[in-house]
Short mmCIF file of C-alpha atoms in Angstrom, two decimals:
data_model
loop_
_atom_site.label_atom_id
_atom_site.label_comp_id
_atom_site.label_asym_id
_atom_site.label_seq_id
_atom_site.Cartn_x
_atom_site.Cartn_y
_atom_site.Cartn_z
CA UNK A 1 -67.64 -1.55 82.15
CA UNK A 2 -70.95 -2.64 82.23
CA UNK A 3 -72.24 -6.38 80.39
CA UNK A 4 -75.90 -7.46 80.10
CA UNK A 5 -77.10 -11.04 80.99
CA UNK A 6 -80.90 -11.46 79.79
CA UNK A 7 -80.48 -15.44 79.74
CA UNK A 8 -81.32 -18.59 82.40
CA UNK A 9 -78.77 -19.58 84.30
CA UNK A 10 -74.70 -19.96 84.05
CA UNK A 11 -73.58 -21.77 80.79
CA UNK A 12 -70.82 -24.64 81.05
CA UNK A 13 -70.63 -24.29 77.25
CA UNK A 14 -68.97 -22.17 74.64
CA UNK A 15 -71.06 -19.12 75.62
CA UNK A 16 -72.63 -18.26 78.87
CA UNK A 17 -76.44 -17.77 77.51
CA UNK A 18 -76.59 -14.03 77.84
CA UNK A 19 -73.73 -11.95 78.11
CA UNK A 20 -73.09 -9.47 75.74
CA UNK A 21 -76.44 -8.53 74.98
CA UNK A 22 -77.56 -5.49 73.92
CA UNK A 23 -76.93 -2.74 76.67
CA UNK A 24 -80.43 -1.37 77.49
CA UNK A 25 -79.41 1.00 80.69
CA UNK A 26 -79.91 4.69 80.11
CA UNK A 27 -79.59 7.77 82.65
CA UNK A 28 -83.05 7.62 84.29
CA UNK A 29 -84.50 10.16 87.32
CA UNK A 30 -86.60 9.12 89.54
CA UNK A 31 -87.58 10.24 92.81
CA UNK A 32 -86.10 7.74 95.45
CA UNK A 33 -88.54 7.43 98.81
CA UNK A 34 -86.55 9.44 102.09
CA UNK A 35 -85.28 6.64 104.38
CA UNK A 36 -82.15 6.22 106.77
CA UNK A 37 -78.73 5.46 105.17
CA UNK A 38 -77.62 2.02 104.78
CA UNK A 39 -74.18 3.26 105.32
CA UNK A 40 -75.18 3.70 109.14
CA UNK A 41 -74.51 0.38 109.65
CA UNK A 42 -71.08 0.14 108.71
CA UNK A 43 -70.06 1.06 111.92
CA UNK A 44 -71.70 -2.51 113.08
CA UNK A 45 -70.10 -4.22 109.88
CA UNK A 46 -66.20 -2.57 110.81
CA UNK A 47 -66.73 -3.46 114.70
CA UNK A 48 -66.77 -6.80 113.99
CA UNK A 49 -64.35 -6.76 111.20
CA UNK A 50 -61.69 -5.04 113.47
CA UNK A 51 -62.59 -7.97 116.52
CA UNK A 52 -62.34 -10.20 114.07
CA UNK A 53 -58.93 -9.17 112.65
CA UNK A 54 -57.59 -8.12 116.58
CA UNK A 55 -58.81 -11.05 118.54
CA UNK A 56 -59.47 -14.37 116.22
CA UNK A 57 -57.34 -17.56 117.21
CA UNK A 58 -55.01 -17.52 113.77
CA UNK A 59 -54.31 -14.86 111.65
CA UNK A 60 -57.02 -14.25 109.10
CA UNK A 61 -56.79 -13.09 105.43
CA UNK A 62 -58.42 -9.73 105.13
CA UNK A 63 -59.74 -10.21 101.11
CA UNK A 64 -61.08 -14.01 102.05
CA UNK A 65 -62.73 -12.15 104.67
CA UNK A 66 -63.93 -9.12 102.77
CA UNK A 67 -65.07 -11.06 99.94
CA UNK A 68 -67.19 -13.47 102.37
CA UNK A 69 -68.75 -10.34 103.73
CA UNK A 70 -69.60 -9.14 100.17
CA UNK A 71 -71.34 -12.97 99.10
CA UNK A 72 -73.08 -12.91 102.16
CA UNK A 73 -74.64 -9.60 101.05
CA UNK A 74 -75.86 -10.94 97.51
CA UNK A 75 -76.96 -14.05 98.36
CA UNK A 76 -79.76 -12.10 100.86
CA UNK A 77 -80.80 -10.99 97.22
CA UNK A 78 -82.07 -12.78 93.83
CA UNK A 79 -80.50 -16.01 92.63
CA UNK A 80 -79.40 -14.89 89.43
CA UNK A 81 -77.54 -11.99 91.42
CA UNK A 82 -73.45 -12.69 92.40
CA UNK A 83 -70.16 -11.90 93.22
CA UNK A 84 -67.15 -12.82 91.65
CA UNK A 85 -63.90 -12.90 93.30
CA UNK A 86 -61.04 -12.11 90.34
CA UNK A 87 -60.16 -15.41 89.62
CA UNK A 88 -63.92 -16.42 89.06
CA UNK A 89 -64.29 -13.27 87.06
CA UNK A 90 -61.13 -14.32 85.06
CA UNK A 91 -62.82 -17.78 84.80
CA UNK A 92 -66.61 -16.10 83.66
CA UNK A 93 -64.41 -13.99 80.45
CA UNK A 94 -62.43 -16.54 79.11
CA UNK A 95 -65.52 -18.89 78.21
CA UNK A 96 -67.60 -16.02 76.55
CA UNK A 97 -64.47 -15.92 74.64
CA UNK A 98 -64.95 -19.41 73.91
CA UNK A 99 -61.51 -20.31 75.36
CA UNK A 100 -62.29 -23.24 77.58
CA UNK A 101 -63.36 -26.96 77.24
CA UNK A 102 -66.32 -27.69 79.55
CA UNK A 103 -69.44 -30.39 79.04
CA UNK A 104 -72.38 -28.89 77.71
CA UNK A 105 -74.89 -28.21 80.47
CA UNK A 106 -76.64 -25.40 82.74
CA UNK A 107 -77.26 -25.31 86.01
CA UNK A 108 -79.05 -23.31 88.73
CA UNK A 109 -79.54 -24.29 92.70
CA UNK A 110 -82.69 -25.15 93.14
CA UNK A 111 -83.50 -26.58 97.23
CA UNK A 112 -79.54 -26.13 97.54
CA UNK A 113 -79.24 -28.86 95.00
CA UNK A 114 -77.32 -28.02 91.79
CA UNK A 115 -79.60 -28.81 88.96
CA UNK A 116 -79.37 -29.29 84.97
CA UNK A 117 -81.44 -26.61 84.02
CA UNK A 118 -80.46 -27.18 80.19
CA UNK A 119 -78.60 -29.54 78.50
CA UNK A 120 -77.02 -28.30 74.68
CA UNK A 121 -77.39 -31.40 71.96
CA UNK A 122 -74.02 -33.21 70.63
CA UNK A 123 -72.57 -32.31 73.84
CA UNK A 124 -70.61 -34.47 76.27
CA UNK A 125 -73.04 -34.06 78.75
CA UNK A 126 -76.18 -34.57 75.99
CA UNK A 127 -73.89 -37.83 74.95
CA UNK A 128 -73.56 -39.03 78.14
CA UNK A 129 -77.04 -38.45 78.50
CA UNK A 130 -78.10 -36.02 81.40
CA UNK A 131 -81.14 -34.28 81.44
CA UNK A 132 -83.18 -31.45 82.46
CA UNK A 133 -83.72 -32.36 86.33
CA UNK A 134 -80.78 -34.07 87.16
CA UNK A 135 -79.50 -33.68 90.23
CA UNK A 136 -75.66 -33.60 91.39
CA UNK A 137 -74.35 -35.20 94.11
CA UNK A 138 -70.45 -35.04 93.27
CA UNK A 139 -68.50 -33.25 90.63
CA UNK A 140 -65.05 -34.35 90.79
CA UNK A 141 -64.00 -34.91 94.30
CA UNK A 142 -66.44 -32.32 95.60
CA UNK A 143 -69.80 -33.17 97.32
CA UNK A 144 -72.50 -30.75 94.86
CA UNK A 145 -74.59 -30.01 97.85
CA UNK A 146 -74.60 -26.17 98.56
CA UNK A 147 -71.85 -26.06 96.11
CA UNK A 148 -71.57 -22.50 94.63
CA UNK A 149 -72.37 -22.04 90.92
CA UNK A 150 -68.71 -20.50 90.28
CA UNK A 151 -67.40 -23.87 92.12
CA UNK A 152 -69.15 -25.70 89.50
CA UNK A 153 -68.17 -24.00 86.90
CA UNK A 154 -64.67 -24.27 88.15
CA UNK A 155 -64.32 -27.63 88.68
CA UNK A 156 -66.06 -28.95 85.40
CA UNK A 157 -64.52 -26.58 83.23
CA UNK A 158 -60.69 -27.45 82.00
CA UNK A 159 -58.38 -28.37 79.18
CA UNK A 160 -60.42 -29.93 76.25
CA UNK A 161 -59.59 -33.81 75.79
CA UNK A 162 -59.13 -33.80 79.94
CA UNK A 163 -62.50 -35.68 81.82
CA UNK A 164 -64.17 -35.28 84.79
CA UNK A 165 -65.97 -37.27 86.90
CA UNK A 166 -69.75 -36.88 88.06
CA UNK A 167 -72.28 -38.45 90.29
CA UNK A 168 -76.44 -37.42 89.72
CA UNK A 169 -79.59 -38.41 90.93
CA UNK A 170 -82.29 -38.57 88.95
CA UNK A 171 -86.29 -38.62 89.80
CA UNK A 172 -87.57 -41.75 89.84
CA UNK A 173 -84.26 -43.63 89.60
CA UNK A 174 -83.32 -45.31 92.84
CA UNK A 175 -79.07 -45.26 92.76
CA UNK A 176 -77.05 -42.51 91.81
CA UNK A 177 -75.66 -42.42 88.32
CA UNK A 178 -71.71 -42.27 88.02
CA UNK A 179 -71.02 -40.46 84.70
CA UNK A 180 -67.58 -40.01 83.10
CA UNK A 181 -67.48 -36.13 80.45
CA UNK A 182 -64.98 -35.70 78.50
CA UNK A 183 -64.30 -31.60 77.84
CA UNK A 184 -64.30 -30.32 74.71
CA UNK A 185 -64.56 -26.61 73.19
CA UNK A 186 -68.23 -26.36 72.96
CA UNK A 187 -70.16 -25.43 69.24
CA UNK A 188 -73.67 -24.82 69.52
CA UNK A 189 -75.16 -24.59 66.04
CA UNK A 190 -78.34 -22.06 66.99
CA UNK A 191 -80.26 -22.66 63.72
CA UNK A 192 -81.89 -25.74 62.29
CA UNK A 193 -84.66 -25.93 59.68
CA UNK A 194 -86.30 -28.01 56.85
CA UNK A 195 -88.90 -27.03 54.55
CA UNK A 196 -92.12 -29.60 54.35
CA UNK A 197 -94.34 -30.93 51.62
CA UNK A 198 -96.58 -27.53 51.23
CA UNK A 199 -94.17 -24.92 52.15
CA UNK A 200 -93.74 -25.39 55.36
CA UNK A 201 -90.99 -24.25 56.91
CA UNK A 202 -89.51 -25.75 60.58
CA UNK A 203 -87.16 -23.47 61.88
CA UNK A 204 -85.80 -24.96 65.58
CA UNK A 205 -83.87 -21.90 67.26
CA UNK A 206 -81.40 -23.83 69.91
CA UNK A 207 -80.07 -20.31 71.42
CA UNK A 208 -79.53 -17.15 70.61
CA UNK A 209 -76.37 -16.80 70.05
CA UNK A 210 -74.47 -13.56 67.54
CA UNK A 211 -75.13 -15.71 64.48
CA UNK A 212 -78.92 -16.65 65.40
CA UNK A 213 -80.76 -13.76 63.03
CA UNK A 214 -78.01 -14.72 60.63
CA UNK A 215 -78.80 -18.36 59.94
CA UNK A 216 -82.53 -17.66 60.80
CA UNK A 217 -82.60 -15.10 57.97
CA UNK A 218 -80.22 -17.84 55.36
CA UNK A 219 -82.47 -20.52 56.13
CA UNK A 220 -85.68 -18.68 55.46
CA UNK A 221 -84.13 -16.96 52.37
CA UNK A 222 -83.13 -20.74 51.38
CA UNK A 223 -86.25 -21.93 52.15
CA UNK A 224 -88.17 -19.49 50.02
CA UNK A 225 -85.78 -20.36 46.85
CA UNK A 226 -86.55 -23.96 47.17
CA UNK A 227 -89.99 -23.53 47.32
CA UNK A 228 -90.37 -21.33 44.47
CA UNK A 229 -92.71 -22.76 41.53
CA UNK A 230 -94.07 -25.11 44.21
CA UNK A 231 -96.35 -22.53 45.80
CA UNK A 232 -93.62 -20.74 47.83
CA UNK A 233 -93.34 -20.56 51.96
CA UNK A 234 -96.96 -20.87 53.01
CA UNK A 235 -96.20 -20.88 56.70
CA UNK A 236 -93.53 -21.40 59.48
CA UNK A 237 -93.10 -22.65 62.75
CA UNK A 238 -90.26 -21.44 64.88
CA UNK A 239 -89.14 -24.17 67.39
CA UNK A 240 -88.04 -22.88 70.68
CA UNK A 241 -88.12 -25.61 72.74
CA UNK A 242 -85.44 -25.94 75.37
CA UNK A 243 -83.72 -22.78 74.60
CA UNK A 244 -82.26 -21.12 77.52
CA UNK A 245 -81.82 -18.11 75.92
CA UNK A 246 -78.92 -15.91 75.21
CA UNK A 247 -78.31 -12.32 73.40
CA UNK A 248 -80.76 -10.01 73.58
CA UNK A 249 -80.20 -8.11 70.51
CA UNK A 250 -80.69 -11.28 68.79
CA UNK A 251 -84.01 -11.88 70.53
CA UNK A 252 -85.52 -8.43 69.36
CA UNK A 253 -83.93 -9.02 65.85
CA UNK A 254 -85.25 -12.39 65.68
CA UNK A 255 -88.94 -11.29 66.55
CA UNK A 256 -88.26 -8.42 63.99
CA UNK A 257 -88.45 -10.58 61.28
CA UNK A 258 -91.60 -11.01 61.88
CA UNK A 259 -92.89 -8.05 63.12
CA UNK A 260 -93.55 -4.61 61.17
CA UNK A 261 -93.87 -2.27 64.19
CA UNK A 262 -94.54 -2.43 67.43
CA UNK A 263 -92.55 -2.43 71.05
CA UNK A 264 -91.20 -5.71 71.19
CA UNK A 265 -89.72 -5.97 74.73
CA UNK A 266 -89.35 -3.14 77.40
CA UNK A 267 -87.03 -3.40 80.59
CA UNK A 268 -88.09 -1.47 84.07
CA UNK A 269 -86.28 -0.63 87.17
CA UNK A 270 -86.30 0.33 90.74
CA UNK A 271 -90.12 2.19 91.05
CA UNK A 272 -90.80 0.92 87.87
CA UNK A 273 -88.95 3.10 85.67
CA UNK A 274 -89.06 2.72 82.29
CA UNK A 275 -85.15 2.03 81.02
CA UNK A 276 -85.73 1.14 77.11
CA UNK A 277 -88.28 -0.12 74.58
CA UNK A 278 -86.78 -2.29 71.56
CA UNK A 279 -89.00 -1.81 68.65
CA UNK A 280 -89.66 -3.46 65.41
CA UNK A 281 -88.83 -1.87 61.85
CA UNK A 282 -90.54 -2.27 58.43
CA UNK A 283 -87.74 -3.07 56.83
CA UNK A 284 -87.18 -6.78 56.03
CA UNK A 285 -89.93 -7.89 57.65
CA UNK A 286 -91.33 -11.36 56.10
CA UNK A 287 -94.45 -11.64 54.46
CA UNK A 288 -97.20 -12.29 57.23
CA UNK A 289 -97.21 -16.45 56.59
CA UNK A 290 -98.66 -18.17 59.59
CA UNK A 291 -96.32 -18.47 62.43
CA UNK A 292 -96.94 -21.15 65.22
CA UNK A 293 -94.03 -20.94 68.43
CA UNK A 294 -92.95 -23.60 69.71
CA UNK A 295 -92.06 -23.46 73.34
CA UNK A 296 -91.68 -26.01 76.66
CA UNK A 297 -90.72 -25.29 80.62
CA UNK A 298 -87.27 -25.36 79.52
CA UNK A 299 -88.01 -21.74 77.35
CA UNK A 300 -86.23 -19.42 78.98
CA UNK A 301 -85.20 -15.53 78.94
CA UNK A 302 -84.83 -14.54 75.36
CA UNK A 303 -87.03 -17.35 74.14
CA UNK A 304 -89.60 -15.95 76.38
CA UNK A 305 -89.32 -12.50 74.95
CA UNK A 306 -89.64 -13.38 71.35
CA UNK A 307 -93.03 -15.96 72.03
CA UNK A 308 -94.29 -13.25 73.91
CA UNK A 309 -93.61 -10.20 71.69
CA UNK A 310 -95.05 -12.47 68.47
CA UNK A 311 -98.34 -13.25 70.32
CA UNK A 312 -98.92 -10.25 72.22
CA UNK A 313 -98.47 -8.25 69.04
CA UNK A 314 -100.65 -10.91 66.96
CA UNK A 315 -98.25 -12.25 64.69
CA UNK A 316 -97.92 -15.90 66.00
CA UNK A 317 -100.12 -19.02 68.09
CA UNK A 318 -97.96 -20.24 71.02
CA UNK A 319 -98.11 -23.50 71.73
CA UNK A 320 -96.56 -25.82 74.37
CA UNK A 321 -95.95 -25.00 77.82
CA UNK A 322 -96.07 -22.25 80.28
CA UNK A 323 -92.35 -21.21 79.98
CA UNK A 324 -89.82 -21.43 82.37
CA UNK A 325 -90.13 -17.50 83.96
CA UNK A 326 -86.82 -15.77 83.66
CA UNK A 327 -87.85 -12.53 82.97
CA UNK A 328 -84.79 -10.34 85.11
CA UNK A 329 -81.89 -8.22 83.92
CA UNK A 330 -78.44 -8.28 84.69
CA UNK A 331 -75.85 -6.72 84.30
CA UNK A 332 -71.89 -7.33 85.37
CA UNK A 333 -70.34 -4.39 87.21
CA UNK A 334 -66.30 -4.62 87.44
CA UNK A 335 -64.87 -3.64 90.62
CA UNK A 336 -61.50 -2.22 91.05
CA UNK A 337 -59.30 -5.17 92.45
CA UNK A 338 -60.83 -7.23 89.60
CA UNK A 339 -63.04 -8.31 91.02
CA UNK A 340 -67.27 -8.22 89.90
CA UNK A 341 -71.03 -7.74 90.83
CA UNK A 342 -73.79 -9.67 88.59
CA UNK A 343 -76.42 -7.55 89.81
CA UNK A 344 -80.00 -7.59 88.98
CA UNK A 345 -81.52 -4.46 87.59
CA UNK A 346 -84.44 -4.75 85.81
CA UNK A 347 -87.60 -7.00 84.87
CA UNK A 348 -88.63 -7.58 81.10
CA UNK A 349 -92.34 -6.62 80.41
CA UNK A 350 -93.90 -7.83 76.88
CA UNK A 351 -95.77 -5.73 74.35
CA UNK A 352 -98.67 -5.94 76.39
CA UNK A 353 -96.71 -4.46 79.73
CA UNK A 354 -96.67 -7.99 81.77
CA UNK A 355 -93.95 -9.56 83.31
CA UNK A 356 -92.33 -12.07 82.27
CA UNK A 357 -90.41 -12.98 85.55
CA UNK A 358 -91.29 -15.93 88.03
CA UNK A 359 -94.86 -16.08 86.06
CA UNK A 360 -93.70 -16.97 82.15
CA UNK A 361 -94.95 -16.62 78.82
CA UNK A 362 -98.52 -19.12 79.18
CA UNK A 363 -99.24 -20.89 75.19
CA UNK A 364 -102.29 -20.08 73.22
CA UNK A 365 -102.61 -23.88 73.10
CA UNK A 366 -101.56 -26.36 75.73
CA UNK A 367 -100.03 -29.07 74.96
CA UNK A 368 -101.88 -32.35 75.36
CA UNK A 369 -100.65 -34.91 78.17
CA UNK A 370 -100.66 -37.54 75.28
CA UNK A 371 -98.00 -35.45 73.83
CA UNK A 372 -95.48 -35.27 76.50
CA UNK A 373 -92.32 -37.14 76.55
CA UNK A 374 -92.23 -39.66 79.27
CA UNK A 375 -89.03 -38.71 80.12
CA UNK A 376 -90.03 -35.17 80.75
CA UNK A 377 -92.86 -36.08 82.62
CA UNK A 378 -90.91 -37.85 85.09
CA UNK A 379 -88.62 -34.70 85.49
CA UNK A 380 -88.96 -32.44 88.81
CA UNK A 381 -90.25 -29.44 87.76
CA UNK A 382 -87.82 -26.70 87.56
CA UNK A 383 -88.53 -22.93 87.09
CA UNK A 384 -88.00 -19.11 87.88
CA UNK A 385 -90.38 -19.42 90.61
CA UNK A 386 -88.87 -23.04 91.83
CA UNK A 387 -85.44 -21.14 92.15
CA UNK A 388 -84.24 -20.03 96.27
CA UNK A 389 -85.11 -16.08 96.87
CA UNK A 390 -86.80 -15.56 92.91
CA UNK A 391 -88.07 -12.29 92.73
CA UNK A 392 -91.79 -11.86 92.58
CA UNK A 393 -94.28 -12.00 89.46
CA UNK A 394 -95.68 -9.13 88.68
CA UNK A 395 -98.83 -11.04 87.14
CA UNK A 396 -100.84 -8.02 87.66
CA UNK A 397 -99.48 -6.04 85.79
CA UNK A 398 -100.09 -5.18 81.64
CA UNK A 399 -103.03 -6.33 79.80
CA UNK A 400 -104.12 -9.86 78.78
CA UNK A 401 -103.19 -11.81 75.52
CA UNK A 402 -105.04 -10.35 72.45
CA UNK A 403 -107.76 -13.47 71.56
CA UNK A 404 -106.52 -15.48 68.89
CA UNK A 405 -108.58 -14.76 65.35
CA UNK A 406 -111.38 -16.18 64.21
CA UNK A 407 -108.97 -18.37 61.19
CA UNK A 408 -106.92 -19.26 64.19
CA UNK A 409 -109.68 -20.61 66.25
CA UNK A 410 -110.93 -22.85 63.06
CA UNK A 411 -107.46 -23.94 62.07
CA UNK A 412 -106.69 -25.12 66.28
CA UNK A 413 -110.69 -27.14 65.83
CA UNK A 414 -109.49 -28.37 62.56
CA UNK A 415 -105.85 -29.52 62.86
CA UNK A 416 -104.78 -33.57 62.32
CA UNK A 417 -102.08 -34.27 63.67
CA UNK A 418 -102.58 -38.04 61.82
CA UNK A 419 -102.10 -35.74 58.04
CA UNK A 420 -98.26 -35.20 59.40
CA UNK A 421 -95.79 -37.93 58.27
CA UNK A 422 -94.49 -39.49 61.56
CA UNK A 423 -90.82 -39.91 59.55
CA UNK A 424 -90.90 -35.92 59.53
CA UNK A 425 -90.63 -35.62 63.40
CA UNK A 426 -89.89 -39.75 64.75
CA UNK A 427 -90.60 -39.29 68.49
CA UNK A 428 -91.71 -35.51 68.38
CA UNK A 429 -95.35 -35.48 68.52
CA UNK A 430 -95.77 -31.73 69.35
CA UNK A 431 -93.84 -30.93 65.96
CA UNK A 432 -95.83 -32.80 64.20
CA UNK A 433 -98.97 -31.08 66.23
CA UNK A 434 -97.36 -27.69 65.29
CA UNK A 435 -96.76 -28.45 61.31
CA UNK A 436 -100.63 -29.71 61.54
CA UNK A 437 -102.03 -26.35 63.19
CA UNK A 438 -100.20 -24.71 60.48
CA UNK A 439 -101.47 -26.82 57.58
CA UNK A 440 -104.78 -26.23 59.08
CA UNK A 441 -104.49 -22.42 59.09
CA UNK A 442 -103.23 -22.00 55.63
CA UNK A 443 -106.52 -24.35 54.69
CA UNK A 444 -108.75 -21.73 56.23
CA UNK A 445 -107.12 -18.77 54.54
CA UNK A 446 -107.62 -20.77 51.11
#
C-alpha cells in the first residue's frame, strides 16, 4: 500500500499536511545507467552485523539493531525522507484518522534544531503563542536537540485535556520561553472568506484539507448570491499565506476553478521521467474575474502548486514572497513487520516545466518591507533550501513566468492601498495591498 505526501513537514494536528493525496505513480520504463550492484556490499553490512551479534559486551536486540541500520540509511538521503519503526507507523495512522489530541504546530530540523515551521490558528500552540521560527530546547522531559521528528511527535501527541510541557528559544529574545499546551483533537477550518464593498471577494485558504474545494466552491457560490443586483463578484483574491499545504487532489481542484485547460502540475522521477500531468477541465470553471494570490515564506507544497499553476498559466498576479520551496514527492511504502519507508520519489514541475523544490514559487509583486510584520521580520528564515541534505533546485529547468498584461501592469502602477478600509484587514497591510491591486484592475478593465 502505497500513500502520497505532497505537503511541508510532519503535522502535530488533526491531519498530517499531505497524506492521502492523490496517487500520481504509474508503471514508467526507463533505461537505468549499467553500474555495480549495491547489494555487493551486504557482505560488509552482515560482517559486522554477525561481530556485532557474536562478540558485543551484552546481548543486543537484533530489530533495535536492524532498524538503526535502516535510519542510518535514510537519513544519508533527503529530509523529508524516513523510516518508521511499527509503533511510529501506528502513531503516523491514527492522527490522519484524526484520533489523537496534539497542539497545533509543524516542525522540521533545521541546523539539528527542531523548528516551528507552521503554526495552525485557534490552536493550543497558536494560543499559547509560538511562531514560525521558534526553536525547541525541551519537550517534556526530553532535551529537543537532535531529537527525531517521530520523537516529537511522540512525546507531544496524547490524550486530549492531558498537557505538556515545552521550552523554545526565540530570535532575538534573550531567555528561553517555558510554555505549558494543553492537547486537544485538532479542527482546522481550511476556508475563510468575506465579500467587500465592490464585489470583492477574500477567500484565505488555511490548508488543503478533503473539504478545501468544498467550502472554496460554497463560499464563492455564496459570495456570488450576495452580490447579485450590486454588480456581482468583480474580482477575488485567494489568501494563501502560511499554508503548509496538504492534499494534492485538492490543490489541482482548487486551481481548477480557475483554470479552463491547461497542465496544472506534473511530477518527475529518477532520469526525469515523466510520472503524471493533472490537468484542468472546462467544466465549472469561474468566470475569468481578476485573481490576485496571496502567498508568504511560510507557502508551502500544495500552496506552491496552485500560485504557480494560476500564474504560469495567466490566470492570477502573485504577490508576497518567494515561497517556502517544497516541491518533492513522497510516498509511504509499508514493510512487512509493520513497519514503513517515507521515501522521496519525485519533484513537482509547474505549467511552465520548473521546479518547484529548494527554489519556490517567486511573486509577480514583492512585497514591500513597509509591509512586513515585525514579528516576521525578526524570524530566522526557514525554507526547503535551509533544511539539512534538501535536494537540489532544478532552477534551470522550464521556461520563465509569462509577463504580466498590459491591464495588470497599469492596475500594479495604479493601486492605493490608502482606498482600502483599514477595519477590513486591522494589522494586515498586504490584504489590504491585495484588495487594492484588485480594485485597481477591475478600474482598468472599466
Amino acid at each position: 500500500m502505497r500513500r502520497f505526501f505532497p505537503s511541508l513537514g510532519w503535522c502535530l494536528a488533526l491531519v498530517l499536511v499531505g497524506l492521502g493525496g492523490a496517487a500520481v505513480g504509474m508503471s514508467v520504463a526507463w533505461a537505468i545507467p549499467e553500474t555495480a550492484s549495491p547489494y555487493a556490499n551486504l557482505q560488509i553490512f552482515s560482517r559486522a552485523l554477525a561481530h556485532i551479534e557474536l562478540s558485543y559486551v551484552d546481548e543486543v536486540d537484533q530489530d533495535a539493531l536492524i532498524y538503526g541500520a535502516i535510519r542510518g540509511m535514510v537519513e544519508t538521503l533527503d529530509p523529508h525522507t524516513a523510516f518508521m519503526d511499527p509503533n511510529e507507523y501506528r502513531i503516523l495512522t491514527d492522527d490522519t484518522e484524526g484520533a489523537f489530541g496534539g497542539v497545533g504546530v509543524e516542525i522540521q530540523a533545521v541546523d539539528g534544531w527542531l523548528t516551528v515551521v507552521g503554526v495552525f490558528d485557534g490552536t493550543p500552540a497558536a494560543r499559547a503563542g509560538l511562531r514560525v521560527g521558534d526553536r525547541f530546547l525541551r519537550i517534556a522531559d526530553a532535551n529537543a536537540r537532535d531529537l527525531r521528528i517521530s520523537d516529537a511527535v511522540r512525546l507531544m501527541r496524547g490524550k486530549p485535556g492531558s498537557s505538556v510541557k515545552v521550552a523554545v528559544r526565540r530570535a532575538n529574545v534573550d531567555s528561553a520561553m517555558e510554555l505549558t499546551l494543553t492537547r486537544e483533537v485538532i479542527e482546522i477550518e481550511p476556508v475563510e472568506s468575506k465579500v467587500i464593498a465592490g464585489g470583492i471577494v477574500y477567500v484565505r485558504l488555511k490548508t488543503f484539507a478533503e473539504t478545501t474545494t468544498r467550502e472554496l466552491r460554497r463560499v464563492l457560490d455564496e459570495a456570488v448570491v450576495q452580490s447579485k443586483g450590486r454588480g456581482g463578484v468583480r474580482g477575488v483574491v485567494l489568501d494563501l499565506r502560511n499554508n503548509p499545504g496538504g492534499l494534492l487532489d485538492q490543490a489541482v481542484l482548487v486551481a481548477d476553478e480557475f483554470l479552463v485547460s491547461g497542465v496544472v502540475v506534473s511530477t518527475r522521477g529518477r532520469y526525469g521521467a515523466l510520472l503524471s500531468e493533472a490537468k484542468a477541465v472546462r467544466a465549472g470553471t469561474r468566470p475569468e474575474w481578476p485573481l490576485v494570490v496571496l502567498v508568504n515564506r511560510y507557502s508551502a507544497s500544495a500552496s506552491e502548486i496552485v500560485a504557480a499553476a494560476l500564474r504560469d498559466l495567466g490566470r492570477a498576479v502573485v504577490v508576497g514572497e518567494p515561497t517556502f520551496g517544497k516541491g518533492s514527492v513522497q510516498t509511504v511504502i509499508e514493510l512487512p513487520d509493520a513497519s514503513a519507508l517515507k521515501l522521496t520519489i519525485a519533484r513537482y514541475y509547474t505549467p511552465a516545466g520548473r521546479s518547484i523544490q529548494a527554489a519556490g514559487v517567486t511573486p509577480d509583486v514583492s512585497i514591500a518591507d513597509s509591509l512586513l510584520d515585525s514579528d516576521k521580520d525578526a524570524a530566522p528564515s526557514v525554507s526547503e533550501a535551509s533544511l539539512e541534505r534538501h535536494l537540489p533546485s532544478k532552477r534551470s529547468e522550464g521556461q520563465p513566468p509569462p509577463e504580466l498584461d498590459g491591464d495588470w501592469k497599469a492596475a500594479i502602477e495604479a493601486a492605493d492601498v490608502r482606498q482600502v478600509q483599514k477595519a477590513l484587514f486591522e494589522g494586515d497591510a498586504l490584504a489590504r495591498q491585495a484588495v487594492a491591486l484588485v480594485q485597481a484592475r477591475i478600474a482598468v478593465g472599466e
